[in-house]
Amino acid sequence: LRYPTIWLFSHPARRPSIHVPTSSTETQKVFFFDFLSIMSVSAMSQMTFDGADVVATKHIQDEAQLGETVFDAVTSELTWLFVGFLAIQFLIYLGVLPKMNLFSVLSPAAKVKVIPDKRKAALKAVSAAASSGQTKDVLEVWNSERSKGAFPLDVLKEFAQALAASAPERLVSELTEHLASQAGAYQQPMAMNALVEVVSQSARPALAAELAESLVATAKAQPNSRTREILIEAFAAAGNEARVLAELKEEATAHGLALATRGFLKSGKLDTALATFVTALDRDMAIPPRVVGDLFKVAHAKGPQMVQRVLEKLGGREVEVPTECLAALLHDCLKRDDVALARQLEALALKQDSAKHYSVFEPLLKLHAKVGGTRAVELFEEMQGAGLFASEGLCGNLLAKCGETQNLKFAEAIVEYLRGRKMLSLSIFKTLMKVYACCGKYELACDLYEQVLAAGLQPDNVMIGCLVKFAVKCGRRELAEQLLEQSAGADIQNYMWLIRAAGKDGNVGRALELLREAEKAQVAGPDVALYNCVLDVYVTNGRMDDALAFFGAMKDRGTVNLVTYNTVMKGHCAKGDVDCARGVLAEMKQAGVAPDSASYNCLLGAAALGVGTVRGGDAACWEILDEMSEKGTPIDNYTVSIMMKVAKKAHSPQDAERALAVLDRAGRARVFDDEVLFNSVIDACIQRRDTQRLAKVLASFTEQSTMKPSVQTYGLLIKANSMVRQVNKCWELWTEMVEARSLLPNAITLSCMLDALICARRVDDALALFRAWQGRMPPNIVMYGTLIKGFAAARDADRAMEMYHEIRAQGLQLNLLAYTSLIDAHARGGEMARASKLFQEMIDNACDPNVITFSTMVKGYCVEGDLENAFSMFSTMLSRGIIADTVLFNTLLDGCVRHSRFQLADHLLSEMEKYSVEPSHFTLSIVIKLWGKRRDLEKAFEACHVHARSGRSCFDVQVVTSLISACFLNRAVDRAVSVLDEMPAWRGCPRPDATVFGALLGGLVRGGALPQALDVAQRAIDASAASGVHGETWASLAAALAQQGMHQELAHLTQKLASAGVALPCGSSQQDGGTPAQLHGGHRAHQNIDRRRAPARTSVRD
């Protein structure tokens, strides 16, 4: 090592020039002569250095001593020369250095060939032309110089790149010819790999493979693993999966699989790249982090679903993902609030120490702070444990998010961190104060005032204003007064808060004193808002005479506005004087002040309470709403809130429908922005079972709302989605609440989730969820009652009784729901003896049965045909003062019709009118069956006409099919077909659907009315309802046509059904396919199976 070092530091004049070799022989010569030159210069330099050193140390030396020193230096250099010679021979023996003949090197014929100046200039021009993209000039040099000898490898690569770009057809032949003619001049396989890589990078993998094969065959180059890897990446980048698999089949190394993965990513084949990546993982091969990062970057570009797929394919395997890649993915999750994906990435990041970086913790902390929960605190502690520093800016950002999610625990952890590092600033205190306020901790917010002063900070006017507000809210009047004095009356809002506080305490005198103080301080002159605040104090304390006097003084001053009139109207409405409120409204219009939504809401709220007019609250509500519509006054959140209360209190379905219709007009009102309003809307729709509007509200909430629901709201959302039969959405909400936001559900929310599963007939899932939470949340009777209801619906009385015994073992008292559900479980199974025993136990335990309990008992007796006990139970209910409802009357009425007790049915119908029980669509269907069994078809149709004229919404598919069945029962085939024509004239009757057409076709086939059946079939096809008709119905029609020899009609029907997307079952057109009656019997059995499997519909009472 000493010779090259001495050469580098020797004087340029004495430094020997090193010539660039062009062949292996020349390489040997240059190496040898340069070696000798370096040693000679080294020896002279060493003698000079040693001589200078001697002079510097001894100062005086005689000539003999100096000669002796020179001799020693020469001897030392010769020794090193000999050692170097032996080392070189050893390296040649090992094959590290090429073989060289010492005597041939020293011979006169072994002189170094010098490259002519003209060739040197041409080669230098190649690099310049290649860098500027002048491939034509590069190829000219190639054509003129390739036969004159070898090129430096870098220059040869430039030639290969130019050929690939401009003359790919010449590349293989000319490069192969050149390397074959200069076989000893290029080191293989290094030269071959370099050329193959250049060609593959030009997006010509096939050409690169052809070049490699040609060099191996002609130039005797030997490929190695690097050659195969270059080709693998090239073919993968071109998307040639077959060729890549063929190359990997021969030899699949970790590097090769990594290159294949990267190549497929370049070609956009993410699935193939992912499969290749997983193959390497399955073989326990280490994949470079850079390739893993590329995989995630491409997946990220395609969307979060692809990132999710990559994580699923990893299956928990430990792979190292670059920190910057993880940070980018987590920031994307933060933008989309994708907590689920962020949790998976977090688990992946925390497995590798390199990922415990600030850029990874920052988005995770912001996301968990944004969604709430306890995980944010844990992450913050882990970040500190990793020795990372949280800046004041980050802490302030996290604190602000804590206020939005009311995450007080995390906020306090951040403040303790800042306090420990003496980083508490005024902005941090102000943000923390807002967090306390959002959590309703106004007392803690006020306590911050002393802490701010203790820290040597001075609160600004904004902070003082907020503190006055919070002090008023938590009842710290003295602090509010102190802060008001400190602010020197600079902010009118402070006076307004203190005036409101005085009004809340009933201290009207203090409110007036504050008004006088504000007037003396001349805060922005006489402010209308300040006077309105005092006016409101008079109104809220019921002093309307003083309020009206103050109102008059305000009018004399000219300090009245819209809020002033609305406040006076509010006072009149609070006292029930709606007429005076309307007088103020008229006065407002005369004064040129246009009423707004708040003005009408005062009147609307009073009308909703039934106060004021003789016409009644409901009529007044519609009148006010109509006036708002005429004046173009928009409906706001308060309007919607009032009408939701009206909808819940309405006695008739028509009034409830009209109240709920406000949701259709609420253009500006975004009900999901206000959690209280949103809950009232959801609750009203649930109570009135308005599934259509409920579905619209839920869809708007999912698409547009940014609300972070509370645990209570999650319960309502789960209940609402259960009603619209979206049980999977219920699971999503539950998972979001428990896992994503780490919120602890309460007993009501858990009961709602259990009920949603029960209604979806997923009793086992409900029981599993109950057991999973049983240890963390003490079960109550509502949860047990919900599970018993599920077992009752599943006709599993035994498991229902297991819950009963568990309730007893827990020491809980059964409530009305639990008893009723247990009775229902036994009544459904025909075990009325056990049901009667439970009913008696219920009464003995002072648990009064309600109308649902009696209805359950009555239904059980009716199913058994025991109408005497059914009516006895009905009489017992009436004697207890319980008013019968529609469901109970329908149950008794259906039992009478089933067992042909027609006179008893007539008596029940008259009793329904007596008790003013509103008939339902089920009542109408029973009445139709009643007249059908009595063979009085005209009465059945008359019942439909009466209900249509009454305006009741009593028509549904069940009513129509009952009427059709009554027609067939009375052998009135033509009358059954006429139902299709009469349906559009009945108000509220739906259009004929697949169920109606199926019932009609089945009856016509059974009756042998095939021409009419063909006509109905054509109408079903025209109505696009043919595909919904059961296949057995079409099969029975086809079989009947075949038996009657109506083959032409059958072929025509088959063709039309095919065009409608309906294929007849195989063999349905054969003559021996069974009689129509037999086929219809099979269809009826299938319908019964479907009916048993259909999901249970929860009644209003449930």
mmCIF file of C-alpha atoms in Angstrom, residues 255 396 571 1006:
data_model
loop_
_atom_site.group_PDB
_atom_site.id
_atom_site.type_symbol
_atom_site.label_atom_id
_atom_site.label_comp_id
_atom_site.label_asym_id
_atom_site.label_seq_id
_atom_site.Cartn_x
_atom_site.Cartn_y
_atom_site.Cartn_z
ATOM 1 C CA HIS A 255 -32.420 -10.745 -5.148
ATOM 2 C CA GLY A 396 -51.205 22.591 20.684
ATOM 3 C CA GLY A 571 -92.613 35.903 26.437
ATOM 4 C CA ARG A 1006 -105.065 -24.333 -11.053
#
